[in-house]
Every structure is written in structure tokens, then in C-alpha cells.
Short mmCIF file of N, CA, C and O in Angstrom, two decimals:
data_model
loop_
_atom_site.label_atom_id
_atom_site.label_comp_id
_atom_site.label_asym_id
_atom_site.label_seq_id
_atom_site.Cartn_x
_atom_site.Cartn_y
_atom_site.Cartn_z
N MET A 1087 -98.07 9.46 -181.90
CA MET A 1087 -98.64 10.19 -180.77
C MET A 1087 -98.59 9.34 -179.51
O MET A 1087 -99.13 8.24 -179.49
N PRO A 1088 -97.96 9.85 -178.48
CA PRO A 1088 -97.98 9.11 -177.22
C PRO A 1088 -99.41 9.04 -176.66
O PRO A 1088 -100.19 9.98 -176.81
N ARG A 1089 -99.73 7.94 -176.03
CA ARG A 1089 -101.07 7.74 -175.49
C ARG A 1089 -100.97 7.58 -173.98
O ARG A 1089 -100.32 6.67 -173.49
N VAL A 1090 -101.62 8.48 -173.25
CA VAL A 1090 -101.61 8.43 -171.79
C VAL A 1090 -103.05 8.39 -171.31
O VAL A 1090 -103.85 9.26 -171.66
N LEU A 1091 -103.41 7.37 -170.55
CA LEU A 1091 -104.76 7.19 -170.00
C LEU A 1091 -105.84 7.22 -171.08
O LEU A 1091 -106.91 7.79 -170.90
N GLY A 1092 -105.53 6.64 -172.24
CA GLY A 1092 -106.51 6.56 -173.32
C GLY A 1092 -106.66 7.83 -174.12
O GLY A 1092 -107.58 7.94 -174.92
N VAL A 1093 -105.79 8.80 -173.93
CA VAL A 1093 -105.87 10.07 -174.67
C VAL A 1093 -104.58 10.26 -175.45
O VAL A 1093 -103.48 10.12 -174.89
N ASP A 1094 -104.70 10.57 -176.73
CA ASP A 1094 -103.53 10.88 -177.54
C ASP A 1094 -103.09 12.30 -177.23
O ASP A 1094 -103.88 13.24 -177.38
N ILE A 1095 -101.84 12.46 -176.80
CA ILE A 1095 -101.34 13.81 -176.56
C ILE A 1095 -100.59 14.25 -177.81
O ILE A 1095 -99.96 13.44 -178.48
N PRO A 1096 -100.66 15.56 -178.16
CA PRO A 1096 -100.08 16.03 -179.43
C PRO A 1096 -98.57 15.88 -179.48
O PRO A 1096 -97.88 16.16 -178.49
N ASN A 1097 -98.07 15.47 -180.65
CA ASN A 1097 -96.63 15.24 -180.87
C ASN A 1097 -95.79 16.50 -180.80
O ASN A 1097 -94.71 16.50 -180.23
N GLU A 1098 -96.27 17.56 -181.42
CA GLU A 1098 -95.44 18.74 -181.65
C GLU A 1098 -95.30 19.65 -180.43
O GLU A 1098 -94.52 20.58 -180.43
N ARG A 1099 -96.06 19.41 -179.39
CA ARG A 1099 -96.03 20.27 -178.20
C ARG A 1099 -94.96 19.79 -177.21
O ARG A 1099 -94.66 18.61 -177.14
N PRO A 1100 -94.45 20.72 -176.41
CA PRO A 1100 -93.58 20.31 -175.31
C PRO A 1100 -94.38 19.43 -174.34
O PRO A 1100 -95.59 19.59 -174.21
N THR A 1101 -93.72 18.54 -173.66
CA THR A 1101 -94.39 17.58 -172.79
C THR A 1101 -95.26 18.27 -171.75
O THR A 1101 -96.39 17.85 -171.50
N VAL A 1102 -94.75 19.36 -171.17
CA VAL A 1102 -95.50 20.06 -170.12
C VAL A 1102 -96.80 20.64 -170.68
O VAL A 1102 -97.81 20.70 -169.97
N VAL A 1103 -96.83 21.03 -171.94
CA VAL A 1103 -98.04 21.56 -172.57
C VAL A 1103 -98.93 20.41 -173.02
O VAL A 1103 -100.16 20.46 -172.87
N ALA A 1104 -98.33 19.35 -173.56
CA ALA A 1104 -99.10 18.22 -174.06
C ALA A 1104 -99.88 17.53 -172.93
O ALA A 1104 -100.99 17.04 -173.15
N LEU A 1105 -99.33 17.51 -171.73
CA LEU A 1105 -100.02 16.87 -170.61
C LEU A 1105 -101.30 17.61 -170.23
O LEU A 1105 -102.22 17.02 -169.67
N THR A 1106 -101.37 18.91 -170.54
CA THR A 1106 -102.57 19.67 -170.19
C THR A 1106 -103.76 19.28 -171.07
O THR A 1106 -104.87 19.71 -170.80
N TYR A 1107 -103.54 18.47 -172.10
CA TYR A 1107 -104.64 17.98 -172.93
C TYR A 1107 -105.44 16.91 -172.20
O TYR A 1107 -106.52 16.55 -172.65
N LEU A 1108 -104.92 16.39 -171.10
CA LEU A 1108 -105.66 15.45 -170.27
C LEU A 1108 -106.63 16.23 -169.40
O LEU A 1108 -106.25 17.25 -168.79
N TYR A 1109 -107.87 15.78 -169.32
CA TYR A 1109 -108.90 16.45 -168.52
C TYR A 1109 -108.51 16.37 -167.05
O TYR A 1109 -108.27 15.30 -166.51
N GLY A 1110 -108.41 17.53 -166.41
CA GLY A 1110 -108.08 17.56 -164.99
C GLY A 1110 -106.62 17.87 -164.70
O GLY A 1110 -106.22 17.91 -163.54
N ILE A 1111 -105.81 18.09 -165.76
CA ILE A 1111 -104.40 18.43 -165.55
C ILE A 1111 -104.15 19.81 -166.14
O ILE A 1111 -104.36 20.03 -167.33
N GLY A 1112 -103.74 20.72 -165.27
CA GLY A 1112 -103.41 22.07 -165.69
C GLY A 1112 -101.91 22.25 -165.77
O GLY A 1112 -101.14 21.29 -165.58
N PRO A 1113 -101.47 23.47 -166.03
CA PRO A 1113 -100.03 23.72 -166.16
C PRO A 1113 -99.21 23.36 -164.91
O PRO A 1113 -98.14 22.78 -165.02
N LYS A 1114 -99.72 23.69 -163.73
CA LYS A 1114 -98.98 23.42 -162.50
C LYS A 1114 -98.83 21.92 -162.27
O LYS A 1114 -97.73 21.43 -161.97
N THR A 1115 -99.90 21.17 -162.44
CA THR A 1115 -99.85 19.72 -162.25
C THR A 1115 -98.96 19.08 -163.30
O THR A 1115 -98.24 18.12 -163.00
N ALA A 1116 -98.98 19.60 -164.53
CA ALA A 1116 -98.13 19.06 -165.59
C ALA A 1116 -96.65 19.24 -165.23
O ALA A 1116 -95.84 18.33 -165.43
N ARG A 1117 -96.30 20.41 -164.67
CA ARG A 1117 -94.91 20.64 -164.24
C ARG A 1117 -94.53 19.67 -163.13
O ARG A 1117 -93.43 19.11 -163.13
N GLU A 1118 -95.44 19.46 -162.17
CA GLU A 1118 -95.16 18.53 -161.07
C GLU A 1118 -94.96 17.11 -161.60
O GLU A 1118 -94.06 16.40 -161.13
N LEU A 1119 -95.78 16.70 -162.55
CA LEU A 1119 -95.66 15.36 -163.12
C LEU A 1119 -94.33 15.18 -163.83
O LEU A 1119 -93.68 14.15 -163.69
N CYS A 1120 -93.93 16.18 -164.61
CA CYS A 1120 -92.64 16.09 -165.32
C CYS A 1120 -91.49 15.99 -164.32
O CYS A 1120 -90.56 15.21 -164.52
N ARG A 1121 -91.56 16.78 -163.26
CA ARG A 1121 -90.50 16.74 -162.25
C ARG A 1121 -90.45 15.38 -161.56
O ARG A 1121 -89.39 14.80 -161.38
N ALA A 1122 -91.62 14.85 -161.20
CA ALA A 1122 -91.68 13.57 -160.50
C ALA A 1122 -91.24 12.40 -161.38
O ALA A 1122 -90.63 11.45 -160.90
N ALA A 1123 -91.53 12.49 -162.68
CA ALA A 1123 -91.17 11.41 -163.60
C ALA A 1123 -89.75 11.55 -164.13
O ALA A 1123 -89.25 10.66 -164.81
N GLY A 1124 -89.12 12.68 -163.84
CA GLY A 1124 -87.75 12.90 -164.31
C GLY A 1124 -87.68 13.15 -165.80
O GLY A 1124 -86.74 12.72 -166.47
N ILE A 1125 -88.65 13.88 -166.32
CA ILE A 1125 -88.71 14.18 -167.76
C ILE A 1125 -88.46 15.67 -167.94
O ILE A 1125 -88.98 16.50 -167.19
N GLU A 1126 -87.67 16.00 -168.96
CA GLU A 1126 -87.42 17.39 -169.31
C GLU A 1126 -88.73 18.02 -169.79
O GLU A 1126 -89.32 17.56 -170.77
N PRO A 1127 -89.23 19.08 -169.14
CA PRO A 1127 -90.53 19.65 -169.49
C PRO A 1127 -90.61 20.19 -170.92
O PRO A 1127 -91.66 20.12 -171.55
N GLN A 1128 -89.49 20.70 -171.46
CA GLN A 1128 -89.52 21.28 -172.81
C GLN A 1128 -89.28 20.25 -173.92
O GLN A 1128 -89.31 20.59 -175.09
N LYS A 1129 -89.04 19.01 -173.55
CA LYS A 1129 -88.85 17.94 -174.52
C LYS A 1129 -90.17 17.70 -175.26
O LYS A 1129 -91.23 17.64 -174.64
N ARG A 1130 -90.10 17.57 -176.59
CA ARG A 1130 -91.32 17.35 -177.38
C ARG A 1130 -91.93 16.00 -177.04
O ARG A 1130 -91.23 15.05 -176.70
N ALA A 1131 -93.24 15.92 -177.15
CA ALA A 1131 -93.96 14.70 -176.78
C ALA A 1131 -93.55 13.53 -177.69
O ALA A 1131 -93.52 12.38 -177.25
N ARG A 1132 -93.25 13.81 -178.96
CA ARG A 1132 -92.86 12.73 -179.87
C ARG A 1132 -91.51 12.12 -179.51
O ARG A 1132 -91.20 11.00 -179.90
N GLU A 1133 -90.68 12.87 -178.76
CA GLU A 1133 -89.36 12.40 -178.36
C GLU A 1133 -89.38 11.57 -177.08
O GLU A 1133 -88.34 11.07 -176.67
N LEU A 1134 -90.55 11.42 -176.46
CA LEU A 1134 -90.64 10.63 -175.23
C LEU A 1134 -90.42 9.15 -175.51
O LEU A 1134 -90.94 8.62 -176.49
N GLN A 1135 -89.65 8.51 -174.67
CA GLN A 1135 -89.42 7.07 -174.78
C GLN A 1135 -90.61 6.33 -174.17
O GLN A 1135 -91.39 6.91 -173.41
N GLU A 1136 -90.72 5.06 -174.49
CA GLU A 1136 -91.83 4.24 -173.96
C GLU A 1136 -91.81 4.19 -172.43
O GLU A 1136 -92.86 4.27 -171.80
N ASP A 1137 -90.61 4.08 -171.85
CA ASP A 1137 -90.54 4.00 -170.38
C ASP A 1137 -90.95 5.31 -169.73
O ASP A 1137 -91.53 5.31 -168.64
N GLU A 1138 -90.68 6.46 -170.39
CA GLU A 1138 -91.08 7.75 -169.84
C GLU A 1138 -92.61 7.90 -169.86
O GLU A 1138 -93.21 8.38 -168.89
N VAL A 1139 -93.23 7.46 -170.95
CA VAL A 1139 -94.69 7.50 -171.04
C VAL A 1139 -95.30 6.58 -169.99
O VAL A 1139 -96.29 6.92 -169.33
N ALA A 1140 -94.67 5.41 -169.79
CA ALA A 1140 -95.15 4.46 -168.78
C ALA A 1140 -95.02 5.05 -167.38
O ALA A 1140 -95.91 4.86 -166.53
N ARG A 1141 -93.92 5.77 -167.13
CA ARG A 1141 -93.73 6.41 -165.82
C ARG A 1141 -94.82 7.46 -165.55
O ARG A 1141 -95.34 7.54 -164.43
N LEU A 1142 -95.14 8.24 -166.59
CA LEU A 1142 -96.20 9.24 -166.44
C LEU A 1142 -97.54 8.56 -166.13
O LEU A 1142 -98.27 8.99 -165.22
N ALA A 1143 -97.86 7.51 -166.88
CA ALA A 1143 -99.12 6.80 -166.66
C ALA A 1143 -99.17 6.19 -165.26
O ALA A 1143 -100.21 6.23 -164.59
N GLN A 1144 -98.04 5.66 -164.83
CA GLN A 1144 -97.97 5.05 -163.50
C GLN A 1144 -98.17 6.10 -162.40
O GLN A 1144 -98.89 5.87 -161.43
N LEU A 1145 -97.55 7.27 -162.58
CA LEU A 1145 -97.73 8.35 -161.60
C LEU A 1145 -99.19 8.78 -161.52
O LEU A 1145 -99.72 9.01 -160.44
N LEU A 1146 -99.83 8.90 -162.67
CA LEU A 1146 -101.24 9.32 -162.69
C LEU A 1146 -102.14 8.27 -162.07
O LEU A 1146 -103.17 8.60 -161.47
N ASP A 1147 -101.78 6.99 -162.20
CA ASP A 1147 -102.60 5.92 -161.62
C ASP A 1147 -102.44 5.83 -160.11
O ASP A 1147 -103.42 5.76 -159.38
N LYS A 1148 -101.20 5.85 -159.63
CA LYS A 1148 -100.98 5.57 -158.21
C LYS A 1148 -101.12 6.81 -157.33
O LYS A 1148 -101.50 6.70 -156.19
N GLU A 1149 -100.80 7.98 -157.85
CA GLU A 1149 -100.88 9.20 -157.05
C GLU A 1149 -102.34 9.60 -156.83
O GLU A 1149 -103.24 8.98 -157.36
N ASP A 1150 -102.52 10.65 -156.08
CA ASP A 1150 -103.87 11.10 -155.78
C ASP A 1150 -104.40 12.08 -156.83
O ASP A 1150 -105.03 13.07 -156.51
N TYR A 1151 -104.11 11.79 -158.09
CA TYR A 1151 -104.64 12.60 -159.18
C TYR A 1151 -105.92 11.96 -159.69
O TYR A 1151 -105.94 10.78 -160.01
N ILE A 1152 -106.99 12.75 -159.74
CA ILE A 1152 -108.24 12.28 -160.33
C ILE A 1152 -108.34 12.96 -161.69
O ILE A 1152 -108.46 14.18 -161.76
N VAL A 1153 -108.25 12.17 -162.76
CA VAL A 1153 -108.23 12.74 -164.10
C VAL A 1153 -109.15 11.96 -165.03
O VAL A 1153 -109.61 10.87 -164.69
N GLU A 1154 -109.38 12.55 -166.20
CA GLU A 1154 -110.16 11.94 -167.29
C GLU A 1154 -111.51 11.38 -166.85
O GLU A 1154 -112.27 12.09 -166.22
N GLY A 1155 -111.80 10.13 -167.17
CA GLY A 1155 -113.13 9.55 -166.96
C GLY A 1155 -113.60 9.61 -165.53
O GLY A 1155 -114.77 9.91 -165.26
N GLN A 1156 -112.71 9.34 -164.60
CA GLN A 1156 -113.09 9.35 -163.18
C GLN A 1156 -113.51 10.75 -162.75
O GLN A 1156 -114.49 10.92 -162.02
N LEU A 1157 -112.78 11.78 -163.20
CA LEU A 1157 -113.11 13.16 -162.84
C LEU A 1157 -114.41 13.60 -163.51
O LEU A 1157 -115.24 14.26 -162.88
N ARG A 1158 -114.61 13.23 -164.78
CA ARG A 1158 -115.86 13.57 -165.47
C ARG A 1158 -117.04 12.92 -164.75
O ARG A 1158 -118.09 13.54 -164.57
N ARG A 1159 -116.88 11.66 -164.36
CA ARG A 1159 -117.94 10.93 -163.65
C ARG A 1159 -118.25 11.60 -162.32
O ARG A 1159 -119.42 11.78 -161.94
N GLN A 1160 -117.20 11.99 -161.60
CA GLN A 1160 -117.36 12.63 -160.30
C GLN A 1160 -118.11 13.96 -160.44
O GLN A 1160 -119.01 14.26 -159.65
N THR A 1161 -117.75 14.75 -161.44
CA THR A 1161 -118.41 16.04 -161.68
C THR A 1161 -119.89 15.83 -162.01
O THR A 1161 -120.75 16.54 -161.49
N ALA A 1162 -120.18 14.84 -162.87
CA ALA A 1162 -121.57 14.54 -163.22
C ALA A 1162 -122.36 14.10 -162.00
O ALA A 1162 -123.53 14.47 -161.84
N GLN A 1163 -121.74 13.34 -161.10
CA GLN A 1163 -122.42 12.90 -159.88
C GLN A 1163 -122.73 14.09 -158.97
O GLN A 1163 -123.80 14.14 -158.37
N HIS A 1164 -121.80 15.03 -158.88
CA HIS A 1164 -122.03 16.22 -158.04
C HIS A 1164 -123.22 17.02 -158.58
O HIS A 1164 -124.08 17.47 -157.81
N ILE A 1165 -123.27 17.18 -159.90
CA ILE A 1165 -124.37 17.94 -160.52
C ILE A 1165 -125.69 17.21 -160.35
O ILE A 1165 -126.71 17.82 -160.02
N SER A 1166 -125.70 15.89 -160.53
CA SER A 1166 -126.95 15.14 -160.36
C SER A 1166 -127.42 15.17 -158.91
O SER A 1166 -128.63 15.21 -158.65
N ARG A 1167 -126.50 15.21 -157.95
CA ARG A 1167 -126.88 15.33 -156.54
C ARG A 1167 -127.58 16.66 -156.30
O ARG A 1167 -128.62 16.72 -155.63
N LEU A 1168 -127.03 17.74 -156.87
CA LEU A 1168 -127.66 19.05 -156.72
C LEU A 1168 -129.06 19.06 -157.33
O LEU A 1168 -129.98 19.66 -156.78
N ARG A 1169 -129.21 18.42 -158.49
CA ARG A 1169 -130.53 18.35 -159.14
C ARG A 1169 -131.51 17.57 -158.27
O ARG A 1169 -132.66 17.96 -158.12
N ASP A 1170 -131.05 16.45 -157.70
CA ASP A 1170 -131.93 15.59 -156.92
C ASP A 1170 -132.44 16.26 -155.65
O ASP A 1170 -133.60 16.10 -155.29
N ILE A 1171 -131.57 17.00 -154.96
CA ILE A 1171 -132.02 17.61 -153.71
C ILE A 1171 -132.84 18.87 -153.97
O ILE A 1171 -133.46 19.39 -153.05
N GLY A 1172 -132.86 19.34 -155.21
CA GLY A 1172 -133.73 20.46 -155.57
C GLY A 1172 -133.27 21.81 -155.07
O GLY A 1172 -134.08 22.71 -154.90
N CYS A 1173 -131.97 21.98 -154.86
CA CYS A 1173 -131.47 23.27 -154.42
C CYS A 1173 -131.43 24.24 -155.60
O CYS A 1173 -131.63 23.87 -156.75
N TYR A 1174 -131.16 25.50 -155.31
CA TYR A 1174 -131.16 26.53 -156.34
C TYR A 1174 -130.18 26.21 -157.46
O TYR A 1174 -130.50 26.31 -158.64
N ARG A 1175 -128.96 25.81 -157.09
CA ARG A 1175 -127.95 25.47 -158.10
C ARG A 1175 -128.41 24.32 -158.96
O ARG A 1175 -128.17 24.29 -160.17
N GLY A 1176 -129.08 23.33 -158.34
CA GLY A 1176 -129.59 22.19 -159.10
C GLY A 1176 -130.66 22.61 -160.09
O GLY A 1176 -130.71 22.10 -161.22
N LEU A 1177 -131.55 23.52 -159.68
CA LEU A 1177 -132.59 24.01 -160.59
C LEU A 1177 -131.98 24.75 -161.77
O LEU A 1177 -132.44 24.62 -162.90
N ARG A 1178 -130.93 25.55 -161.50
CA ARG A 1178 -130.27 26.27 -162.60
C ARG A 1178 -129.62 25.30 -163.57
O ARG A 1178 -129.67 25.49 -164.78
N HIS A 1179 -129.00 24.24 -163.05
CA HIS A 1179 -128.42 23.21 -163.92
C HIS A 1179 -129.52 22.57 -164.75
O HIS A 1179 -129.36 22.34 -165.96
N ARG A 1180 -130.63 22.23 -164.11
CA ARG A 1180 -131.72 21.55 -164.79
C ARG A 1180 -132.29 22.40 -165.92
O ARG A 1180 -132.64 21.90 -166.98
N ARG A 1181 -132.39 23.73 -165.69
CA ARG A 1181 -132.95 24.62 -166.70
C ARG A 1181 -131.94 25.09 -167.74
O ARG A 1181 -132.30 25.78 -168.68
N GLY A 1182 -130.67 24.75 -167.53
CA GLY A 1182 -129.64 25.15 -168.47
C GLY A 1182 -129.31 26.63 -168.42
O GLY A 1182 -128.96 27.24 -169.44
N LEU A 1183 -129.42 27.21 -167.23
CA LEU A 1183 -129.13 28.63 -167.05
C LEU A 1183 -127.84 28.79 -166.25
O LEU A 1183 -127.36 27.83 -165.64
N PRO A 1184 -127.25 29.99 -166.23
CA PRO A 1184 -126.03 30.19 -165.45
C PRO A 1184 -126.25 29.87 -163.98
O PRO A 1184 -127.28 30.21 -163.41
N VAL A 1185 -125.27 29.22 -163.36
CA VAL A 1185 -125.42 28.72 -162.00
C VAL A 1185 -124.88 29.70 -160.97
O VAL A 1185 -125.36 29.76 -159.85
N ARG A 1186 -123.90 30.49 -161.34
CA ARG A 1186 -123.16 31.26 -160.33
C ARG A 1186 -123.51 32.75 -160.30
O ARG A 1186 -122.65 33.59 -160.09
N GLY A 1187 -124.76 33.08 -160.53
CA GLY A 1187 -125.21 34.45 -160.30
C GLY A 1187 -125.02 35.42 -161.43
O GLY A 1187 -125.22 36.62 -161.25
N GLN A 1188 -124.65 34.95 -162.63
CA GLN A 1188 -124.48 35.88 -163.73
C GLN A 1188 -125.84 36.38 -164.22
O GLN A 1188 -126.86 35.74 -164.01
N ARG A 1189 -125.83 37.51 -164.89
CA ARG A 1189 -127.08 38.06 -165.42
C ARG A 1189 -127.56 37.24 -166.61
O ARG A 1189 -126.75 36.64 -167.32
N THR A 1190 -128.86 37.23 -166.83
CA THR A 1190 -129.40 36.46 -167.96
C THR A 1190 -130.23 37.31 -168.90
O THR A 1190 -130.67 36.83 -169.93
N ARG A 1191 -130.50 38.57 -168.53
CA ARG A 1191 -131.30 39.39 -169.43
C ARG A 1191 -130.56 39.62 -170.73
O ARG A 1191 -131.13 39.56 -171.81
N THR A 1192 -129.28 39.89 -170.62
CA THR A 1192 -128.42 39.92 -171.80
C THR A 1192 -127.31 38.92 -171.52
O THR A 1192 -127.18 38.43 -170.41
N ASN A 1193 -126.53 38.61 -172.50
CA ASN A 1193 -125.43 37.65 -172.37
C ASN A 1193 -125.96 36.26 -172.04
O ASN A 1193 -127.06 35.92 -172.45
N ALA A 1194 -125.22 35.44 -171.36
CA ALA A 1194 -125.58 34.07 -170.99
C ALA A 1194 -125.84 33.19 -172.20
O ALA A 1194 -126.54 32.19 -172.11
N ARG A 1195 -125.30 33.53 -173.35
CA ARG A 1195 -125.54 32.76 -174.58
C ARG A 1195 -124.87 31.39 -174.53
O ARG A 1195 -125.33 30.45 -175.17
N THR A 1196 -123.79 31.27 -173.79
CA THR A 1196 -123.11 29.98 -173.71
C THR A 1196 -124.04 28.95 -173.08
O THR A 1196 -124.14 27.82 -173.55
N ARG A 1197 -124.71 29.32 -172.01
CA ARG A 1197 -125.60 28.38 -171.32
C ARG A 1197 -126.95 28.26 -172.02
O ARG A 1197 -127.52 27.19 -172.08
N LYS A 1198 -127.49 29.37 -172.51
CA LYS A 1198 -128.85 29.36 -173.06
C LYS A 1198 -128.90 28.88 -174.50
O LYS A 1198 -129.96 28.50 -174.98
N GLY A 1199 -127.78 28.92 -175.20
CA GLY A 1199 -127.76 28.51 -176.59
C GLY A 1199 -128.10 29.68 -177.51
O GLY A 1199 -128.29 30.81 -177.05
N PRO A 1200 -128.22 29.40 -178.82
CA PRO A 1200 -128.53 30.49 -179.75
C PRO A 1200 -129.89 31.12 -179.44
O PRO A 1200 -130.78 30.47 -178.90
N ARG A 1201 -130.02 32.37 -179.84
CA ARG A 1201 -131.27 33.10 -179.58
C ARG A 1201 -132.45 32.43 -180.25
O ARG A 1201 -132.36 31.98 -181.39
N LYS A 1202 -133.57 32.41 -179.54
CA LYS A 1202 -134.82 31.91 -180.11
C LYS A 1202 -135.73 33.12 -180.25
O LYS A 1202 -136.16 33.71 -179.26
N THR A 1203 -136.01 33.50 -181.46
CA THR A 1203 -136.81 34.69 -181.69
C THR A 1203 -138.27 34.41 -181.36
O THR A 1203 -138.85 33.42 -181.78
N VAL A 1204 -138.87 35.33 -180.59
CA VAL A 1204 -140.27 35.21 -180.23
C VAL A 1204 -141.00 36.35 -180.91
O VAL A 1204 -140.57 37.50 -180.85
N ALA A 1205 -142.12 36.03 -181.58
CA ALA A 1205 -142.89 37.07 -182.27
C ALA A 1205 -143.45 38.05 -181.25
O ALA A 1205 -144.05 37.65 -180.25
N GLY A 1206 -143.25 39.34 -181.49
CA GLY A 1206 -143.74 40.36 -180.56
C GLY A 1206 -145.20 40.68 -180.82
O GLY A 1206 -145.76 40.31 -181.86
N LYS A 1207 -145.83 41.39 -179.87
CA LYS A 1207 -147.23 41.80 -180.06
C LYS A 1207 -147.29 42.91 -181.10
O LYS A 1207 -146.44 43.78 -181.12
N LYS A 1208 -148.32 42.87 -181.91
CA LYS A 1208 -148.49 43.93 -182.88
C LYS A 1208 -149.32 45.02 -182.21
O LYS A 1208 -150.34 44.74 -181.59
N GLY A 1209 -148.85 46.24 -182.33
CA GLY A 1209 -149.55 47.35 -181.69
C GLY A 1209 -150.87 47.66 -182.40
O GLY A 1209 -151.02 47.49 -183.61
N VAL A 1210 -151.84 48.11 -181.65
CA VAL A 1210 -153.14 48.52 -182.23
C VAL A 1210 -152.95 49.90 -182.81
O VAL A 1210 -152.51 50.83 -182.14
N LYS A 1211 -153.29 50.02 -184.09
CA LYS A 1211 -153.09 51.31 -184.75
C LYS A 1211 -154.19 52.29 -184.35
O LYS A 1211 -155.36 51.89 -184.19
N ASP A 1212 -153.82 53.51 -184.17
CA ASP A 1212 -154.81 54.54 -183.84
C ASP A 1212 -155.67 54.81 -185.07
O ASP A 1212 -155.16 54.93 -186.18
N LEU A 1213 -156.98 54.92 -184.87
CA LEU A 1213 -157.90 55.13 -185.98
C LEU A 1213 -158.39 56.57 -185.99
O LEU A 1213 -159.56 56.84 -186.21
N ARG A 1214 -157.57 57.51 -185.71
CA ARG A 1214 -157.96 58.91 -185.66
C ARG A 1214 -157.77 59.59 -186.98
O ARG A 1214 -157.06 59.37 -187.81
#
């Protein structure tokens, strides 16, 4: 398995698809990287030579691509800033609820987690 920026990319995938396994690289950026490094996009990742992998790593380091750990850190800092200033989006992050205006009465299970059953009130029976 070729290793780029500390991440093992899958052997059996074409290079352009395997690069998308890096956090922060989508299909368009993967195509640009292959073009800039002079690598055939449909070439399998296991067929990459050491110098080709090194060229990819070098491009990711020197270019203005923010990927993997640096991007995760940056995202976490943005969220913590929102929490600290106490804005609406920060409060939603803090409570683990949807941030972008989605409904929460139904759905929202991804953010809220599995359902927590709450015991309902028992009705008073009529004594007639």
C-alpha cells in the first residue's frame, strides 16, 4: 500500500480514486494532483513507483493544499471559536444538534444519536 501523508491509500483503486481517501481531497483535486505530478489517473495505486508517490507527497506539502491533520485541526479550531463566542451555531455544536437549520422534531438522528425513550404520563382513568 502506498503511503501518502501518513495515510495508506488502497492498492486496488485507480490513483485518482485512491487519492480521495486523504481527508480534504475530492475528485477534482485528485485529478489536478495527477495532472501536476504527471501520473496516469487510471493507473492502479499499487503500480505507482516510489518517485511518483514522492512527487505526490511533495505537491501536497508545497502547494496550497490543506489536508489531513492540518485541515482537521483547522476545522476543530473554527468550531471551538464558534462555541467560545456563544453564537447560535456554537450553541448548536455544543448541544450536539443540527447546525444549519434542519428540523429536529423528527429526523436529526445523525446528530442526536439513537433514540432515548422517555416514559410517558399515564392517563387518569375515568371512574364512571
